[in-house]
Each structure stands twice: as C-alpha cells, then as structure tokens.
CSV table of C-alpha atoms in Angstrom, one decimal:
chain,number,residue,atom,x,y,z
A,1,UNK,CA,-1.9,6.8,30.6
A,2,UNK,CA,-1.1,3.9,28.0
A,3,UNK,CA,-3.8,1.7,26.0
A,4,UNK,CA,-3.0,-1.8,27.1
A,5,UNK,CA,-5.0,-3.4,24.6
A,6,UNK,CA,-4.3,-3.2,20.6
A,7,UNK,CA,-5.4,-0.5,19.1
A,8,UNK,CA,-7.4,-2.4,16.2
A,9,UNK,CA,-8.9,-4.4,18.6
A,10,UNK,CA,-10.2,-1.0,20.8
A,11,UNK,CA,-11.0,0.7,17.7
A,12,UNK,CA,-13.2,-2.1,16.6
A,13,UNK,CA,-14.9,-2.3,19.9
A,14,UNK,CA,-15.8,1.5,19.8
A,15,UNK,CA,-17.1,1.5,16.7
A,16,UNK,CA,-19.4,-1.0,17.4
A,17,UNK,CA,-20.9,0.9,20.4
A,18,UNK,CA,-20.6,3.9,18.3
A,19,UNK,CA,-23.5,1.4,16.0
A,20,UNK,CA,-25.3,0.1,19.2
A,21,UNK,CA,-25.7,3.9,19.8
A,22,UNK,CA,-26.8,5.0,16.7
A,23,UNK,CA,-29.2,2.2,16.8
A,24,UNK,CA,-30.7,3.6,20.3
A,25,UNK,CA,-31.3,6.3,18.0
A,26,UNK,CA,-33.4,5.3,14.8
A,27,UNK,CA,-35.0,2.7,17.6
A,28,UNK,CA,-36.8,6.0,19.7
A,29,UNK,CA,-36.4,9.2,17.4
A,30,UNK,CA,-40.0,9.3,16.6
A,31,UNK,CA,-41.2,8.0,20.3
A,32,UNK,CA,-43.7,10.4,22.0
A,33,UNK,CA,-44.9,8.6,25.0
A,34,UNK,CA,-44.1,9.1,28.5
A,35,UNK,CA,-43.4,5.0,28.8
A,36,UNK,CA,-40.9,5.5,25.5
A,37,UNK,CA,-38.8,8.0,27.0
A,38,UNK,CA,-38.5,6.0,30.5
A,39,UNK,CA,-36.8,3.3,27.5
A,40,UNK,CA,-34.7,5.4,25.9
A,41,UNK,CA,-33.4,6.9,29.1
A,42,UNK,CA,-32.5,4.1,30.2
A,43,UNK,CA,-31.3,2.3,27.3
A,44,UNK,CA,-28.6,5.5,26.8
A,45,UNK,CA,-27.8,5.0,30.5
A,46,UNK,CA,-27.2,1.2,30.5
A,47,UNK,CA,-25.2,2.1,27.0
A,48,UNK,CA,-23.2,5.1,28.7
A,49,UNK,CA,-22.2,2.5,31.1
A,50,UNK,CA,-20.8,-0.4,29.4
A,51,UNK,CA,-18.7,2.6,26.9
A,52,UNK,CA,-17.6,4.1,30.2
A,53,UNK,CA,-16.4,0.6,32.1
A,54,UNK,CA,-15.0,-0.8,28.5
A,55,UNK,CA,-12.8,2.4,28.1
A,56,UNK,CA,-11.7,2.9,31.7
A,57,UNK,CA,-10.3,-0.3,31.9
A,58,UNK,CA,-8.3,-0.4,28.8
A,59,UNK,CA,-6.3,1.4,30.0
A,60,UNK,CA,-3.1,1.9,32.3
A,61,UNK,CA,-3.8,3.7,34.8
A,62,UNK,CA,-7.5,3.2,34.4
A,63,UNK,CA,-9.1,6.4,32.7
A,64,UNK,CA,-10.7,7.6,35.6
A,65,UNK,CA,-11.6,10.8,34.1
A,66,UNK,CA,-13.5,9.2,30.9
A,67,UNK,CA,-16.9,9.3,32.5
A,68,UNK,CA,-17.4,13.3,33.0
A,69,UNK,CA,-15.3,13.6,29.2
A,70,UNK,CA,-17.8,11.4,26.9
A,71,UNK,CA,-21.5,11.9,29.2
A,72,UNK,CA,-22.9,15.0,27.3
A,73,UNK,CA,-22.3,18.3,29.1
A,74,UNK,CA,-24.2,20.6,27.3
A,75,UNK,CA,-26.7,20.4,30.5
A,76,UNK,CA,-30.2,19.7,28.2
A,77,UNK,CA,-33.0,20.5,30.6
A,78,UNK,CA,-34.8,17.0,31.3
A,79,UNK,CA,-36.6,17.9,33.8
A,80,UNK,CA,-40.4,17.4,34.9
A,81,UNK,CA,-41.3,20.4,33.9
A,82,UNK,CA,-40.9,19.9,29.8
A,83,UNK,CA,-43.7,18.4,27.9
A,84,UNK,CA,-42.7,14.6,26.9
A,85,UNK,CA,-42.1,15.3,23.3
A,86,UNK,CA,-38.8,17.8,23.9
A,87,UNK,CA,-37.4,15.6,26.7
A,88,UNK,CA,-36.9,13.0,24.5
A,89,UNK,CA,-35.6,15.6,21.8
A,90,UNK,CA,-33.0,16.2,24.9
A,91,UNK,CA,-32.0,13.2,25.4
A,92,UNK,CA,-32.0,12.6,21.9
A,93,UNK,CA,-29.7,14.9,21.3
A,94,UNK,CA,-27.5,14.4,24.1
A,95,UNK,CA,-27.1,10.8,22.6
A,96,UNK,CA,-25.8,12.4,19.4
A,97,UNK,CA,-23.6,14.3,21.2
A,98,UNK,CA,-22.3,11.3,23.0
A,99,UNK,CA,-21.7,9.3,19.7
A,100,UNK,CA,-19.9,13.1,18.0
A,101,UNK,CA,-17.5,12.5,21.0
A,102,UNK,CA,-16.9,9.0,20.7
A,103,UNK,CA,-15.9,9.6,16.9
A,104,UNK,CA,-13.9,12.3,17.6
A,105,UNK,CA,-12.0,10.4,20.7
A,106,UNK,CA,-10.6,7.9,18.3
A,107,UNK,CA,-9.8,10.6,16.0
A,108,UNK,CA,-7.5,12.5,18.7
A,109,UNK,CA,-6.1,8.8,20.1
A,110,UNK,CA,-5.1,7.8,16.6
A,111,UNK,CA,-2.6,10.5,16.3
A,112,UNK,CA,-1.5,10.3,20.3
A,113,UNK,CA,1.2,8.3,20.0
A,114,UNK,CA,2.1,8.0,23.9
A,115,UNK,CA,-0.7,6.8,24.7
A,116,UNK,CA,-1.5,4.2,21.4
A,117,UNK,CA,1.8,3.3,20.7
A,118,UNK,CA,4.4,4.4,23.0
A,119,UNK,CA,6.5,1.2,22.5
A,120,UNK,CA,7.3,2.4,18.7
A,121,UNK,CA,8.3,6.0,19.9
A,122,UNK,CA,11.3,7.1,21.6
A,123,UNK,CA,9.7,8.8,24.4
A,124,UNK,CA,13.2,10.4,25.6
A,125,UNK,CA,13.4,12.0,22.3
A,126,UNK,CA,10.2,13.2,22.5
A,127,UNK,CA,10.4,15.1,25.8
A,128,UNK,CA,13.6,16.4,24.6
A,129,UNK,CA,12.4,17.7,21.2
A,130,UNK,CA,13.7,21.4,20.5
A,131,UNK,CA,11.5,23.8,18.7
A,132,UNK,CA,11.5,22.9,14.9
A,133,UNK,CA,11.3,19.5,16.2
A,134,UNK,CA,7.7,20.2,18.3
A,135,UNK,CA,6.4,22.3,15.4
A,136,UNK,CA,6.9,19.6,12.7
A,137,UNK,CA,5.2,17.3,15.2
A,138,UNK,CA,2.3,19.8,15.6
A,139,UNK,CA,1.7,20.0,11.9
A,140,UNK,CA,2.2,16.1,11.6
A,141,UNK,CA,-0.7,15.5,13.2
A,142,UNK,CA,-3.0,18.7,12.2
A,143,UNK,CA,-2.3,17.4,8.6
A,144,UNK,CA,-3.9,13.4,10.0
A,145,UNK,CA,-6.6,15.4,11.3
A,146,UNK,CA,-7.5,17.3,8.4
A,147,UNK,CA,-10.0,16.3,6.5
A,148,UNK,CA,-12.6,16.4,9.3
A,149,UNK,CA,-12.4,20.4,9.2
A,150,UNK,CA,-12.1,21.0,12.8
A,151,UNK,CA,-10.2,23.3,15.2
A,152,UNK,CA,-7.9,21.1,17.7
A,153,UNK,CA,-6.5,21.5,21.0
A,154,UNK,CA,-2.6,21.8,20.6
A,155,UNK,CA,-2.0,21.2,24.4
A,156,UNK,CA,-4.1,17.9,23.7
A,157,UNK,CA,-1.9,16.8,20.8
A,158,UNK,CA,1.3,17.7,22.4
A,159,UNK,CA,0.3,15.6,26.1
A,160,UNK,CA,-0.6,12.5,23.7
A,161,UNK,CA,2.5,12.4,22.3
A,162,UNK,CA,4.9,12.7,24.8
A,163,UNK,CA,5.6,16.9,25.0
A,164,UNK,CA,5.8,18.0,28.0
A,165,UNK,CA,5.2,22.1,28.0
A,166,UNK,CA,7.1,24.2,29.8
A,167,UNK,CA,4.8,27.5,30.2
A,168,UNK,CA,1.2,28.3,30.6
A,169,UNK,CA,1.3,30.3,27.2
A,170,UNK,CA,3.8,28.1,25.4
A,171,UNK,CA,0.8,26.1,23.1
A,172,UNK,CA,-0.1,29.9,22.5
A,173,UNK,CA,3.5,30.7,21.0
A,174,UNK,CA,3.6,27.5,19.1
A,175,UNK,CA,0.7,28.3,17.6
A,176,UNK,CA,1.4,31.8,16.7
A,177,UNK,CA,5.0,30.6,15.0
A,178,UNK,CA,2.8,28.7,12.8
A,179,UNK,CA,0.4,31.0,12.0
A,180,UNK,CA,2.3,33.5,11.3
A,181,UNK,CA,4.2,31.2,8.6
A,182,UNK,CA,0.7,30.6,7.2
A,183,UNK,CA,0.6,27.0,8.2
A,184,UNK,CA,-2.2,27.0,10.6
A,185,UNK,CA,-5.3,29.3,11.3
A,186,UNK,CA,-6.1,29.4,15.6
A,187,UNK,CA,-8.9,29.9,17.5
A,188,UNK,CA,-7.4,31.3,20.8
A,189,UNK,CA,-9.2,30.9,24.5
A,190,UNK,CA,-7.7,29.5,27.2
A,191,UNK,CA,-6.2,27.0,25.3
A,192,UNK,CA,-5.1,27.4,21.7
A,193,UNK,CA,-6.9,25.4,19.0
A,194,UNK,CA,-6.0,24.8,15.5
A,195,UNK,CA,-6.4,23.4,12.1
A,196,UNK,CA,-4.2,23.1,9.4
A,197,UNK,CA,-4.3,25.8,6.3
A,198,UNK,CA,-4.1,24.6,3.1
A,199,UNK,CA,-0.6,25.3,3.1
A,200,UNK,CA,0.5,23.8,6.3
A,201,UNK,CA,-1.6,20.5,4.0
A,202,UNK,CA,1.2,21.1,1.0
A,203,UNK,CA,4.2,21.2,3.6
A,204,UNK,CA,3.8,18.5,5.2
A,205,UNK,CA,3.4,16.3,2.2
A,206,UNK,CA,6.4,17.8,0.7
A,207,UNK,CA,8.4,16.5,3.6
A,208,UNK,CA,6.6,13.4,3.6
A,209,UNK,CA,7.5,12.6,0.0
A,210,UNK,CA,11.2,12.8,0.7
A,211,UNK,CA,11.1,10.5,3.9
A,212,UNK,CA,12.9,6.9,3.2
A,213,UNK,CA,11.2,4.1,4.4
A,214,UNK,CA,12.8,1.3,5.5
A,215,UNK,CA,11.9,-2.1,4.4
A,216,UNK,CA,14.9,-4.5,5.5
A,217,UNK,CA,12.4,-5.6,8.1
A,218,UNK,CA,10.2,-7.3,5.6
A,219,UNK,CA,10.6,-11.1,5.1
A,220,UNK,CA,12.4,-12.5,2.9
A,221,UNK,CA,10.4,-15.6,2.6
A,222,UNK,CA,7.7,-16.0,0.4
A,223,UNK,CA,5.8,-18.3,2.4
A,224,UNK,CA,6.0,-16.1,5.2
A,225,UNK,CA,4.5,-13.1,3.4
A,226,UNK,CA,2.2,-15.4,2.1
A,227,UNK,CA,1.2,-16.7,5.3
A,228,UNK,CA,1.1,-13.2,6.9
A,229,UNK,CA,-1.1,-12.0,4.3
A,230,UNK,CA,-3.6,-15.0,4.7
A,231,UNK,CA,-3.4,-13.9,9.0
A,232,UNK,CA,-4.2,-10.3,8.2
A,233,UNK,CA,-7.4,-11.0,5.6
A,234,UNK,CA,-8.2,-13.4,8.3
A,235,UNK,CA,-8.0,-10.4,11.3
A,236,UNK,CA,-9.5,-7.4,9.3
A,237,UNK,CA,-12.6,-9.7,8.3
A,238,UNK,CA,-13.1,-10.2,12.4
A,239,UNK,CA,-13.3,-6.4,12.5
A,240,UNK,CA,-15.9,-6.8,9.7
A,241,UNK,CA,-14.2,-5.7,6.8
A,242,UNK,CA,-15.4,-7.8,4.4
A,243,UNK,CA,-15.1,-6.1,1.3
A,244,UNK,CA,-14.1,-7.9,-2.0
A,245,UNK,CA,-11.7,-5.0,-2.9
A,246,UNK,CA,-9.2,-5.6,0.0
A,247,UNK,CA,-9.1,-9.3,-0.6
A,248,UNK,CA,-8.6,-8.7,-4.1
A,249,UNK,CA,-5.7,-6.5,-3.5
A,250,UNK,CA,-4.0,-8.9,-1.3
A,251,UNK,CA,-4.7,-11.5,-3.7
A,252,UNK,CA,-2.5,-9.8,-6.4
A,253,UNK,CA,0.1,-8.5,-3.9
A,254,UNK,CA,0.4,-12.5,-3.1
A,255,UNK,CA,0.5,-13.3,-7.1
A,256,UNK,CA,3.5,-10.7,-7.0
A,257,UNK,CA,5.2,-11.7,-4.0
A,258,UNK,CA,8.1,-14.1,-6.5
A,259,UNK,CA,9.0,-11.2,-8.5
A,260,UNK,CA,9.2,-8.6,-5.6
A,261,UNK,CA,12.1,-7.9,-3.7
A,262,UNK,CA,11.4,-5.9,-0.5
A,263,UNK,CA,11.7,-2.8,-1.3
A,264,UNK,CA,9.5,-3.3,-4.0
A,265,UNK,CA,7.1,-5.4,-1.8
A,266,UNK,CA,7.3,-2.7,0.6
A,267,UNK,CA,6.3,0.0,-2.1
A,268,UNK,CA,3.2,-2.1,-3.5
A,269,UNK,CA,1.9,-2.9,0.1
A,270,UNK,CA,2.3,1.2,0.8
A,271,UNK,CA,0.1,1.9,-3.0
A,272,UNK,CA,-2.2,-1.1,-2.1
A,273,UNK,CA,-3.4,0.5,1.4
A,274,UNK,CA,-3.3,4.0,0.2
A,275,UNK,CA,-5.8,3.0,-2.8
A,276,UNK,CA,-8.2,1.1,0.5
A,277,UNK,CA,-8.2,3.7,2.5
A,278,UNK,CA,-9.1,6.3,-0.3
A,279,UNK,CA,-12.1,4.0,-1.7
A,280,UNK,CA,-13.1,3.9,2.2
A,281,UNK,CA,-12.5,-0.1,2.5
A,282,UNK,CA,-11.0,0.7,5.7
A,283,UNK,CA,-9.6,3.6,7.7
A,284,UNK,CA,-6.0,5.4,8.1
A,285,UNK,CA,-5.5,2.9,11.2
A,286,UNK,CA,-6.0,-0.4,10.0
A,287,UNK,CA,-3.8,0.5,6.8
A,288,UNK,CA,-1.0,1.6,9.5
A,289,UNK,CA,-1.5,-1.6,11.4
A,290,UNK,CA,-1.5,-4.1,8.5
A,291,UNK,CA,1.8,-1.8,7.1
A,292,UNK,CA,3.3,-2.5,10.2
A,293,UNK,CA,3.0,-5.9,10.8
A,294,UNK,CA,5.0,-5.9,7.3
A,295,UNK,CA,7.5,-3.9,7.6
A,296,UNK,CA,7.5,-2.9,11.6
A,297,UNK,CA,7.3,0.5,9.9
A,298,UNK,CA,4.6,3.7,10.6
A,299,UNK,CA,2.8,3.9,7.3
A,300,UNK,CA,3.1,7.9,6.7
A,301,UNK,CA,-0.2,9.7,5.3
C-alpha cells in the first residue's frame, strides 16, 4: 500500500477533519434531548464517512481495511435501553476515540516510509537489511515517536517501512535485543510493543549528530532559492500556517542567501526549521518537506 497523494497535502486534509470532528464535539457535548442525539449521530456518521472515502482512496491499492481500523471498537452500548443522557456520552466518547485514532494514524504514517515515501527509500535495501541494520531502523523511528509517550507496535513499524519478518516471534527477539541493551522498555502480548528509554533517546541522537548531510543538491542560484522560498511561504500558508515567525525566518534566510554557500545554506535552513518546529509553528513533517524541496535530503530529528 503506497500514498498516491503528497503527504503535506493528506496531512492537511486530516487535520482538518480531525477540526470538523472536534467541532461535532463542543457543537453536542452538553445536548440532552432525544432529537440532539438523532443530530449528533448522524453528524459523526456522515463525518465517519467522508474520513473513510477520503483515506481509502488516497491510496494504492485502496485502503480497504481503513473503515473497521478508525470506527471506534470499544463496543459503547447505544442501545434503546440507556437513558438519552449516557447514549450521547457513548457516542461522545466514541467520537473522541475516533479523533485519538486519527492523530495517532498520522503519527505512525509519518515514520512509515514505504508507504509515505517509498520513492526516496531503497526498498531492496530495506528488505535486505541484516540485524544491526533493522534495530537502528527500529530505534530510528521509536526516537520520532517519542515525545507522545506511548507504547508502539514494532511489527507495525517494521511492515511500514519496507521489513519484511521472517518468524512469528521475530518482532519479540528484536525487541528483547533492545531491551536488554536498555534502549527500549516492551509491553509484550501477541504482538510486541515499545517505546523508547531515555537511553535508546541519547543513542540515537549520538549517531544522528555524526551523520553528513549532503547539500550539493541545493541550487546554486540565488534567484532560484529565492524563488523557491517565496513557492514554499506561498504552499505552507495554504495549509494555514500563517504564523509571522516562519515568514520572518525565511525572510532573513533570503537576506542571507548572497553570503551563503550551500553548505552553509543547507546548515541555516536545517537551524531555521528545527527552531519552527520547536516553537510549534509547524510540525516535524512540514519541516522535512520544505528541507527537502531544498536539498532533496530527509531532514533528520
């Protein structure tokens, strides 16, 4: 399964139906009538919907199996029997499941590389990784997952990004290599989930400090960096972000662009989109877009 559409443009598109859900619920929480939850039901199903239809066909094959994943499963009893007032708690709830899920969707396709990105991966090389190579992968993407605290499937990070396992227990050994090096704490059922330790945290950014980016894709034109900085202002402020900061940012980046060479281009643009994303003016994605349309380079976090 590949996204055929760009990934800014599907993140964009989620997040606004992650608002539009949100919205269903400051719109009913305090309804009470029997009328108001007939609304709200329907309102969540006509909103299930359009999710469900948008996300199935952005992709190739079509995500058939998106419908049962996002709909809440938790089975909240809205049946006849329950007084109005705790039905639409139910469904309520089940909205804010819904909306969890969609959150933490993006979270898990932002770091699945097959499927976001596969035409900037070498998918041979994935399939073909050996063991230090899978376990560096594994805490690669633990460590872009970190902050949000949670335990994640290491079978699910593996599939999205192109490792195939061999074994019914082999996500199970992984995870013990790892945890036994103090890098990872697991939750173990019948699939292994993780989350990075604090240490697994320090390791990775330890090897991420003494990775060389490249920059010899940058332009060496200053009207062309010009010009692609004016195109990407112009894009991010279509996904809405609008703050004064990021155009601020780029506007000294462009002041700068005569006395920069690229590697020193390359090097501001990297500090520039680090400082964004840490002041919240956009997210880990859009910095790794923008980077790339630069320097055709994964911006590392």
């Amino acid at each position: 399964m590949v996204l055929k559409v760009k990934w800014i443009d599907f993140k964009s598109q989620i997040d606004k139906y992650i608002i539009e859900g949100e919205v269903l619920l400051e719109k009913y929480k305090s309804s009470r009538s029997e009328e108001e939850f007939t609304e709200l039901k329907d309102a969540k199903q006509s909103w299930e919907n359009t999710v469900i239809s948008f996300v199935k066909k952005s992709f190739e094959p079509e995500h058939i199996n998106f419908a049962y994943e996002f709909r809440a499963q938790k089975g909240y009893n809205l049946g006849m029997k329950l007084g109005v007032d705790q039905k639409i708690k139910n469904t309520i709830q089940a909205l804010k499941d819904e909306i969890n899920g969609l959150n933490y969707y993006l979270k898990i396709l932002f770091i699945s590389d097959a499927i976001v990105r596969p035409d900037e991966i070498d998918l041979n090389e994935r399939q073909n990784l050996d063991t230090d190579g899978i376990l560096d992968l594994i805490l690669s993407k633990l460590y872009d997952l970190y902050k949000d605290g949670k335990y994640h499937s290491l079978n699910l990070i593996l599939e999205g990004n192109g490792v195939k396992l061999n074994g019914r227990s082999e996500d199970w050994d992984y995870g013990r290599m790892l945890e036994n090096r103090g890098f990872i704490e697991c939750m173990n059922g019948r699939n292994v989930n993780a989350k990075l330790k604090l240490e697994g945290k320090y390791a990775i950014e330890q090897a991420r400090k003494r990775q060389v980016t490249d920059y010899s894709k940058i332009s060496s034109s200053d009207e062309e960096l010009k010009e692609l900085i004016k195109q990407v202002l112009s894009e991010i402020e279509k996904l809405g972000y609008g703050q004064q900061i990021i155009f601020d940012e780029f506007d000294e980046l462009r002041e700068d662009i005569p006395n920069l060479d690229k590697k020193s281009f390359g090097q501001l643009l990297k500090a520039k989109l680090y400082d964004l994303v840490t002041q919240e003016a956009f997210d880990k994605a859009i910095a790794s877009e923008i980077f790339k349309q630069f320097t055709d380079q994964i911006l590392p976090f």
